Every structure is written in C-alpha cells, then in structure tokens.
PDB file of C-alpha atoms in Angstrom:
ATOM      1  CA  UNK A   1     135.945  52.254  26.782  1.00 67.00           C
ATOM      2  CA  UNK A   2     132.615  51.240  28.276  1.00 69.00           C
ATOM      3  CA  UNK A   3     131.236  54.672  29.130  1.00 90.00           C
ATOM      4  CA  UNK A   4     131.096  53.722  32.819  1.00 96.00           C
ATOM      5  CA  UNK A   5     132.942  56.270  34.928  1.00 96.00           C
ATOM      6  CA  UNK A   6     133.962  56.162  38.573  1.00 97.00           C
ATOM      7  CA  UNK A   7     135.277  58.754  40.993  1.00 97.00           C
ATOM      8  CA  UNK A   8     137.609  59.250  42.632  1.00 97.00           C
ATOM      9  CA  UNK A   9     140.309  57.087  41.043  1.00 96.00           C
ATOM     10  CA  UNK A  10     142.266  56.743  44.284  1.00 96.00           C
ATOM     11  CA  UNK A  11     141.437  57.434  47.905  1.00 96.00           C
ATOM     12  CA  UNK A  12     143.234  57.098  51.242  1.00 98.00           C
ATOM     13  CA  UNK A  13     141.240  56.897  54.480  1.00 98.00           C
ATOM     14  CA  UNK A  14     141.934  55.898  58.064  1.00 98.00           C
ATOM     15  CA  UNK A  15     140.239  53.192  60.098  1.00 98.00           C
ATOM     16  CA  UNK A  16     136.822  54.200  61.411  1.00 98.00           C
ATOM     17  CA  UNK A  17     136.192  56.828  58.749  1.00 98.00           C
ATOM     18  CA  UNK A  18     133.412  56.764  56.195  1.00 98.00           C
ATOM     19  CA  UNK A  19     133.791  56.853  52.416  1.00 98.00           C
ATOM     20  CA  UNK A  20     131.532  57.503  49.437  1.00 98.00           C
ATOM     21  CA  UNK A  21     132.399  56.225  45.973  1.00 98.00           C
ATOM     22  CA  UNK A  22     130.536  57.295  42.843  1.00 98.00           C
ATOM     23  CA  UNK A  23     129.636  55.646  39.564  1.00 97.00           C
ATOM     24  CA  UNK A  24     127.997  56.920  36.387  1.00 96.00           C
ATOM     25  CA  UNK A  25     126.458  54.201  34.280  1.00 92.00           C
ATOM     26  CA  UNK A  26     126.707  53.818  30.534  1.00 89.00           C
ATOM     27  CA  UNK A  27     124.122  55.789  28.581  1.00 87.00           C
ATOM     28  CA  UNK A  28     120.834  53.884  28.404  1.00 87.00           C
ATOM     29  CA  UNK A  29     121.662  51.537  31.298  1.00 90.00           C
ATOM     30  CA  UNK A  30     119.367  51.487  34.331  1.00 90.00           C
ATOM     31  CA  UNK A  31     121.268  49.019  36.523  1.00 90.00           C
ATOM     32  CA  UNK A  32     124.468  49.365  38.516  1.00 93.00           C
ATOM     33  CA  UNK A  33     126.314  46.573  40.337  1.00 93.00           C
ATOM     34  CA  UNK A  34     129.183  47.076  42.771  1.00 96.00           C
ATOM     35  CA  UNK A  35     132.095  44.694  43.329  1.00 96.00           C
ATOM     36  CA  UNK A  36     135.067  44.640  45.693  1.00 97.00           C
ATOM     37  CA  UNK A  37     138.379  43.267  44.471  1.00 96.00           C
ATOM     38  CA  UNK A  38     141.085  42.621  47.046  1.00 95.00           C
ATOM     39  CA  UNK A  39     144.664  42.390  45.841  1.00 92.00           C
ATOM     40  CA  UNK A  40     145.319  39.140  43.978  1.00 89.00           C
ATOM     41  CA  UNK A  41     141.688  38.001  44.017  1.00 91.00           C
ATOM     42  CA  UNK A  42     138.737  38.132  41.659  1.00 92.00           C
ATOM     43  CA  UNK A  43     135.969  40.694  42.137  1.00 94.00           C
ATOM     44  CA  UNK A  44     133.328  39.903  44.784  1.00 94.00           C
ATOM     45  CA  UNK A  45     129.730  41.060  44.334  1.00 93.00           C
ATOM     46  CA  UNK A  46     128.514  43.610  46.894  1.00 96.00           C
ATOM     47  CA  UNK A  47     125.048  44.621  45.635  1.00 94.00           C
ATOM     48  CA  UNK A  48     123.053  45.716  42.622  1.00 92.00           C
ATOM     49  CA  UNK A  49     120.646  48.604  42.110  1.00 92.00           C
ATOM     50  CA  UNK A  50     117.936  48.412  39.460  1.00 89.00           C
ATOM     51  CA  UNK A  51     115.708  51.429  38.926  1.00 88.00           C
ATOM     52  CA  UNK A  52     116.720  52.919  42.282  1.00 90.00           C
ATOM     53  CA  UNK A  53     115.950  49.763  44.308  1.00 92.00           C
ATOM     54  CA  UNK A  54     118.392  47.210  45.707  1.00 91.00           C
ATOM     55  CA  UNK A  55     118.052  44.107  43.523  1.00 88.00           C
ATOM     56  CA  UNK A  56     120.428  41.670  45.166  1.00 88.00           C
ATOM     57  CA  UNK A  57     123.173  41.667  47.765  1.00 92.00           C
ATOM     58  CA  UNK A  58     126.294  39.627  48.327  1.00 92.00           C
ATOM     59  CA  UNK A  59     127.869  38.600  51.618  1.00 93.00           C
ATOM     60  CA  UNK A  60     128.815  42.055  52.854  1.00 96.00           C
ATOM     61  CA  UNK A  61     127.889  43.650  56.222  1.00 97.00           C
ATOM     62  CA  UNK A  62     125.289  46.444  56.497  1.00 97.00           C
ATOM     63  CA  UNK A  63     128.009  49.092  56.812  1.00 98.00           C
ATOM     64  CA  UNK A  64     128.247  48.717  53.028  1.00 98.00           C
ATOM     65  CA  UNK A  65     125.278  50.614  51.632  1.00 97.00           C
ATOM     66  CA  UNK A  66     124.297  52.158  48.367  1.00 96.00           C
ATOM     67  CA  UNK A  67     122.041  54.488  46.496  1.00 96.00           C
ATOM     68  CA  UNK A  68     120.910  54.865  42.930  1.00 96.00           C
ATOM     69  CA  UNK A  69     119.644  58.187  41.628  1.00 94.00           C
ATOM     70  CA  UNK A  70     116.933  58.956  39.036  1.00 92.00           C
ATOM     71  CA  UNK A  71     119.635  59.417  36.384  1.00 90.00           C
ATOM     72  CA  UNK A  72     120.825  55.868  37.292  1.00 90.00           C
ATOM     73  CA  UNK A  73     124.168  56.999  38.686  1.00 94.00           C
ATOM     74  CA  UNK A  74     125.051  55.316  41.951  1.00 96.00           C
ATOM     75  CA  UNK A  75     126.968  55.688  45.198  1.00 98.00           C
ATOM     76  CA  UNK A  76     128.627  53.103  47.394  1.00 98.00           C
ATOM     77  CA  UNK A  77     128.991  54.127  51.036  1.00 98.00           C
ATOM     78  CA  UNK A  78     131.175  52.309  53.522  1.00 98.00           C
ATOM     79  CA  UNK A  79     130.991  53.224  57.214  1.00 97.00           C
ATOM     80  CA  UNK A  80     133.439  52.426  60.002  1.00 98.00           C
ATOM     81  CA  UNK A  81     136.237  51.553  57.594  1.00 98.00           C
ATOM     82  CA  UNK A  82     138.443  48.584  58.435  1.00 98.00           C
ATOM     83  CA  UNK A  83     141.921  47.779  57.136  1.00 97.00           C
ATOM     84  CA  UNK A  84     140.469  44.850  55.141  1.00 97.00           C
ATOM     85  CA  UNK A  85     138.289  47.268  53.184  1.00 98.00           C
ATOM     86  CA  UNK A  86     141.402  48.264  51.242  1.00 98.00           C
ATOM     87  CA  UNK A  87     140.604  47.129  47.710  1.00 97.00           C
ATOM     88  CA  UNK A  88     139.680  48.105  44.177  1.00 97.00           C
ATOM     89  CA  UNK A  89     135.970  48.967  44.069  1.00 98.00           C
ATOM     90  CA  UNK A  90     134.340  48.357  40.728  1.00 97.00           C
ATOM     91  CA  UNK A  91     130.979  49.325  39.413  1.00 96.00           C
ATOM     92  CA  UNK A  92     129.350  47.742  36.392  1.00 94.00           C
ATOM     93  CA  UNK A  93     126.304  48.906  34.507  1.00 93.00           C
ATOM     94  CA  UNK A  94     123.876  46.851  32.482  1.00 89.00           C
ATOM     95  CA  UNK A  95     120.966  47.598  30.228  1.00 84.00           C
ATOM     96  CA  UNK A  96     118.447  46.108  32.638  1.00 74.00           C
ATOM     97  CA  UNK A  97     118.781  43.908  35.664  1.00 67.00           C
ATOM     98  CA  UNK A  98     121.137  41.003  35.103  1.00 67.00           C
ATOM     99  CA  UNK A  99     121.962  41.643  31.446  1.00 76.00           C
ATOM    100  CA  UNK A 100     125.626  41.748  30.381  1.00 86.00           C
ATOM    101  CA  UNK A 101     127.575  43.942  32.780  1.00 90.00           C
ATOM    102  CA  UNK A 102     130.131  46.526  31.651  1.00 93.00           C
ATOM    103  CA  UNK A 103     132.717  47.648  34.172  1.00 95.00           C
ATOM    104  CA  UNK A 104     134.208  51.016  34.992  1.00 96.00           C
ATOM    105  CA  UNK A 105     137.907  51.575  35.743  1.00 96.00           C
ATOM    106  CA  UNK A 106     137.472  51.261  39.506  1.00 97.00           C
ATOM    107  CA  UNK A 107     138.340  53.262  42.612  1.00 97.00           C
ATOM    108  CA  UNK A 108     141.344  52.106  44.595  1.00 97.00           C
ATOM    109  CA  UNK A 109     140.752  52.584  48.324  1.00 98.00           C
ATOM    110  CA  UNK A 110     143.534  52.335  50.876  1.00 98.00           C
ATOM    111  CA  UNK A 111     142.596  52.229  54.553  1.00 98.00           C
ATOM    112  CA  UNK A 112     145.415  53.001  56.984  1.00 97.00           C
TER     113      UNK A 112
ATOM    114  CA  UNK B   1     126.176  29.510  39.575  1.00 67.00           C
ATOM    115  CA  UNK B   2     128.155  26.528  38.353  1.00 72.00           C
ATOM    116  CA  UNK B   3     131.788  26.394  39.405  1.00 88.00           C
ATOM    117  CA  UNK B   4     134.332  26.893  36.620  1.00 93.00           C
ATOM    118  CA  UNK B   5     137.888  25.578  36.471  1.00 94.00           C
ATOM    119  CA  UNK B   6     140.644  27.307  34.503  1.00 96.00           C
ATOM    120  CA  UNK B   7     144.402  26.781  34.326  1.00 97.00           C
ATOM    121  CA  UNK B   8     146.117  29.406  36.482  1.00 96.00           C
ATOM    122  CA  UNK B   9     148.461  30.567  33.740  1.00 97.00           C
ATOM    123  CA  UNK B  10     149.268  30.173  30.048  1.00 98.00           C
ATOM    124  CA  UNK B  11     151.793  31.554  27.603  1.00 97.00           C
ATOM    125  CA  UNK B  12     151.201  32.409  23.954  1.00 96.00           C
ATOM    126  CA  UNK B  13     153.500  33.702  21.219  1.00 97.00           C
ATOM    127  CA  UNK B  14     152.575  37.041  19.698  1.00 97.00           C
ATOM    128  CA  UNK B  15     150.638  36.597  16.460  1.00 97.00           C
ATOM    129  CA  UNK B  16     149.554  33.064  17.278  1.00 97.00           C
ATOM    130  CA  UNK B  17     146.107  31.992  18.408  1.00 97.00           C
ATOM    131  CA  UNK B  18     145.532  31.861  22.158  1.00 98.00           C
ATOM    132  CA  UNK B  19     143.170  29.078  23.206  1.00 98.00           C
ATOM    133  CA  UNK B  20     141.952  29.430  26.784  1.00 98.00           C
ATOM    134  CA  UNK B  21     140.070  26.410  28.186  1.00 97.00           C
ATOM    135  CA  UNK B  22     137.367  26.395  30.842  1.00 97.00           C
ATOM    136  CA  UNK B  23     135.618  23.474  32.515  1.00 96.00           C
ATOM    137  CA  UNK B  24     132.066  23.929  33.818  1.00 93.00           C
ATOM    138  CA  UNK B  25     130.856  20.349  34.239  1.00 92.00           C
ATOM    139  CA  UNK B  26     127.970  21.282  36.576  1.00 90.00           C
ATOM    140  CA  UNK B  27     126.543  24.017  34.373  1.00 91.00           C
ATOM    141  CA  UNK B  28     122.760  24.103  34.261  1.00 88.00           C
ATOM    142  CA  UNK B  29     120.623  24.544  31.192  1.00 87.00           C
ATOM    143  CA  UNK B  30     119.886  28.225  31.762  1.00 86.00           C
ATOM    144  CA  UNK B  31     123.446  29.293  32.566  1.00 90.00           C
ATOM    145  CA  UNK B  32     125.414  31.234  30.002  1.00 92.00           C
ATOM    146  CA  UNK B  33     129.201  31.069  29.696  1.00 94.00           C
ATOM    147  CA  UNK B  34     130.685  34.561  30.020  1.00 94.00           C
ATOM    148  CA  UNK B  35     134.268  35.624  29.431  1.00 96.00           C
ATOM    149  CA  UNK B  36     135.824  38.766  30.847  1.00 96.00           C
ATOM    150  CA  UNK B  37     139.425  39.856  31.000  1.00 97.00           C
ATOM    151  CA  UNK B  38     141.231  42.189  33.341  1.00 97.00           C
ATOM    152  CA  UNK B  39     144.367  44.021  32.371  1.00 94.00           C
ATOM    153  CA  UNK B  40     146.475  44.961  35.367  1.00 87.00           C
ATOM    154  CA  UNK B  41     144.652  47.309  37.769  1.00 81.00           C
ATOM    155  CA  UNK B  42     141.850  48.083  35.312  1.00 91.00           C
ATOM    156  CA  UNK B  43     138.176  47.121  35.441  1.00 95.00           C
ATOM    157  CA  UNK B  44     137.175  43.783  33.880  1.00 96.00           C
ATOM    158  CA  UNK B  45     136.401  43.999  30.179  1.00 96.00           C
ATOM    159  CA  UNK B  46     133.513  42.013  28.715  1.00 95.00           C
ATOM    160  CA  UNK B  47     134.653  39.792  25.852  1.00 97.00           C
ATOM    161  CA  UNK B  48     131.886  37.432  24.796  1.00 96.00           C
ATOM    162  CA  UNK B  49     129.176  35.101  26.074  1.00 94.00           C
ATOM    163  CA  UNK B  50     127.154  32.171  24.803  1.00 94.00           C
ATOM    164  CA  UNK B  51     124.590  29.554  25.788  1.00 93.00           C
ATOM    165  CA  UNK B  52     124.894  26.604  23.411  1.00 92.00           C
ATOM    166  CA  UNK B  53     126.096  27.759  20.045  1.00 88.00           C
ATOM    167  CA  UNK B  54     129.560  28.942  19.171  1.00 94.00           C
ATOM    168  CA  UNK B  55     129.854  32.705  19.124  1.00 96.00           C
ATOM    169  CA  UNK B  56     132.228  35.126  17.440  1.00 97.00           C
ATOM    170  CA  UNK B  57     132.705  38.856  17.716  1.00 96.00           C
ATOM    171  CA  UNK B  58     135.424  41.335  16.860  1.00 95.00           C
ATOM    172  CA  UNK B  59     137.467  40.342  19.899  1.00 94.00           C
ATOM    173  CA  UNK B  60     137.250  36.574  20.118  1.00 97.00           C
ATOM    174  CA  UNK B  61     135.478  33.313  19.394  1.00 98.00           C
ATOM    175  CA  UNK B  62     133.773  31.117  21.964  1.00 98.00           C
ATOM    176  CA  UNK B  63     133.536  27.394  21.345  1.00 97.00           C
ATOM    177  CA  UNK B  64     131.157  25.475  23.658  1.00 96.00           C
ATOM    178  CA  UNK B  65     131.145  21.683  23.600  1.00 96.00           C
ATOM    179  CA  UNK B  66     127.912  19.935  22.707  1.00 94.00           C
ATOM    180  CA  UNK B  67     127.416  18.704  26.285  1.00 94.00           C
ATOM    181  CA  UNK B  68     128.187  22.245  27.518  1.00 94.00           C
ATOM    182  CA  UNK B  69     130.621  20.937  30.120  1.00 94.00           C
ATOM    183  CA  UNK B  70     133.538  22.902  28.762  1.00 96.00           C
ATOM    184  CA  UNK B  71     134.379  25.801  26.500  1.00 97.00           C
ATOM    185  CA  UNK B  72     137.339  27.479  24.845  1.00 98.00           C
ATOM    186  CA  UNK B  73     137.945  31.165  24.278  1.00 98.00           C
ATOM    187  CA  UNK B  74     140.007  31.806  21.172  1.00 98.00           C
ATOM    188  CA  UNK B  75     141.940  35.006  20.520  1.00 97.00           C
ATOM    189  CA  UNK B  76     142.854  34.456  16.862  1.00 96.00           C
ATOM    190  CA  UNK B  77     145.994  36.601  16.654  1.00 95.00           C
ATOM    191  CA  UNK B  78     147.242  37.427  20.130  1.00 97.00           C
ATOM    192  CA  UNK B  79     149.081  40.703  20.671  1.00 97.00           C
ATOM    193  CA  UNK B  80     151.076  41.945  23.649  1.00 97.00           C
ATOM    194  CA  UNK B  81     148.032  43.999  24.653  1.00 95.00           C
ATOM    195  CA  UNK B  82     146.097  40.760  25.197  1.00 97.00           C
ATOM    196  CA  UNK B  83     148.241  39.970  28.240  1.00 97.00           C
ATOM    197  CA  UNK B  84     145.667  39.876  31.060  1.00 97.00           C
ATOM    198  CA  UNK B  85     143.779  37.673  33.503  1.00 97.00           C
ATOM    199  CA  UNK B  86     140.902  35.938  31.706  1.00 98.00           C
ATOM    200  CA  UNK B  87     137.826  34.931  33.693  1.00 96.00           C
ATOM    201  CA  UNK B  88     135.327  32.290  32.604  1.00 96.00           C
ATOM    202  CA  UNK B  89     132.001  32.586  34.435  1.00 93.00           C
ATOM    203  CA  UNK B  90     128.901  30.405  34.269  1.00 90.00           C
ATOM    204  CA  UNK B  91     125.993  32.706  34.987  1.00 85.00           C
ATOM    205  CA  UNK B  92     122.257  32.599  34.633  1.00 76.00           C
ATOM    206  CA  UNK B  93     120.372  35.692  33.687  1.00 62.00           C
ATOM    207  CA  UNK B  94     119.132  36.254  37.229  1.00 62.00           C
ATOM    208  CA  UNK B  95     122.330  36.302  39.201  1.00 68.00           C
ATOM    209  CA  UNK B  96     125.472  38.255  39.934  1.00 81.00           C
ATOM    210  CA  UNK B  97     128.811  37.448  38.339  1.00 86.00           C
ATOM    211  CA  UNK B  98     130.937  35.080  40.429  1.00 87.00           C
ATOM    212  CA  UNK B  99     134.608  35.442  39.541  1.00 90.00           C
ATOM    213  CA  UNK B 100     137.088  32.627  40.200  1.00 88.00           C
ATOM    214  CA  UNK B 101     140.845  32.794  39.927  1.00 89.00           C
ATOM    215  CA  UNK B 102     140.977  33.097  36.150  1.00 95.00           C
ATOM    216  CA  UNK B 103     143.839  32.329  33.759  1.00 97.00           C
ATOM    217  CA  UNK B 104     146.785  34.681  33.593  1.00 97.00           C
ATOM    218  CA  UNK B 105     147.671  34.846  29.886  1.00 98.00           C
ATOM    219  CA  UNK B 106     151.127  36.093  29.036  1.00 97.00           C
ATOM    220  CA  UNK B 107     151.662  36.965  25.367  1.00 97.00           C
ATOM    221  CA  UNK B 108     155.345  36.898  24.535  1.00 97.00           C
ATOM    222  CA  UNK B 109     157.144  38.530  21.593  1.00 95.00           C
TER     223      UNK B 109
END
C-alpha cells in the first residue's frame, strides 16, 4: 500500500462526454504525476503537478487537463472523450518534483 | 532517458532466486536505474533504484555493472505473488518515467 488513492475505480462514458478523475497523494508528498496505460502497453506520462503548477507534460492533446489543490490532491480532466481514451489512468505521488514516484491503484475508464 | 532492453518473459520456480536482466547501454552519468513491477490490473509498485552501487532493500537487490550498461534485479526467494510485469527504467532526476515493454515474470510452483 502506497497511501495514494484514486477515485472512481471504474467508469463508463460515451464518446464526446467529459470525465474527471481524482487522486489523493501520499501524506507529505507535494507532487502528482498522471499516466495513461492502454491495454497491453506500459504507462505513458500525461503531466505532472508540483505545488499546484504544471511541471511537465507528455505528448497528449490539450483536452487532457489537470489541477492540483492546496492539499496536493489532483484531478485529471478529459474533454471530448474518444474511444482510444479507454485505458487505466494512474496517478503517482512523489515527495518533491521528480523524486521516486509511488503509484495509486488506477481508474479504469471505458469509452463507448 | 536512455532506452532499456528487457526479455519479454521469464519463468522462475517458486522458492528460487529470480534474476531479471536489463540492458541500458546508452545510459548517461546522471540517470538512475529504477525498477517497478505491475501485478495484473494494479498500479505499478516501486521496487528499488540505484545509480552506481549495488542496492538492497526488503524486496530485492539491484546489481549494476561497473560500466553501468546493464543491471540485474534479484528477487532472492520468488513466491507466486511475485508473478508480475517488471519494468526497468533509466531515469534522471528531472524527467518523467518512460516505461517500455517490461519482462513478464511467471513464478511456477
């Protein structure tokens, strides 16, 4: 157990809808990173938030956006959902910036 | 980040040591070697990381060659619960984790 929690555990949406996924970081951690893992592939980095600011972004379109709150919890928002957005979404927290990252259990999103 | 190469799959007998190799021939001097594992449908679990020296913790040992071009993760007494995909990642302190295909380790009774 890492102390990183994510909600919901599973979600079903339809194409064109919007979704918000939530992550609570491990106690004492001020950084949250989000990853997308398609079936059969390794996780792909989406972006990182450090002290409420975006601190790096992977190759994902702007319809993937995020927020980090003063308590260091975080949200991942995806607009205009596409079928290819179906994946396991993982968040990872770290003590500061790019220190060792500890992952939550993930949210499995299915887009129909 | 340097590219890493791992065998796609390995088997290990329960109770024996599992030795998982990783090649990272283009690793730069400031890149650490990280190991994570992912049990089916769960989030990746951090195992261990190192820069130059061999490292050991309660889960595993990490052996890094002197030239740093390869490393081996050792699970000293594999159990069925160690069956997972193991990812070796070369990562500097200022970058995101880049996951490759990993090694699917099957521990058999």
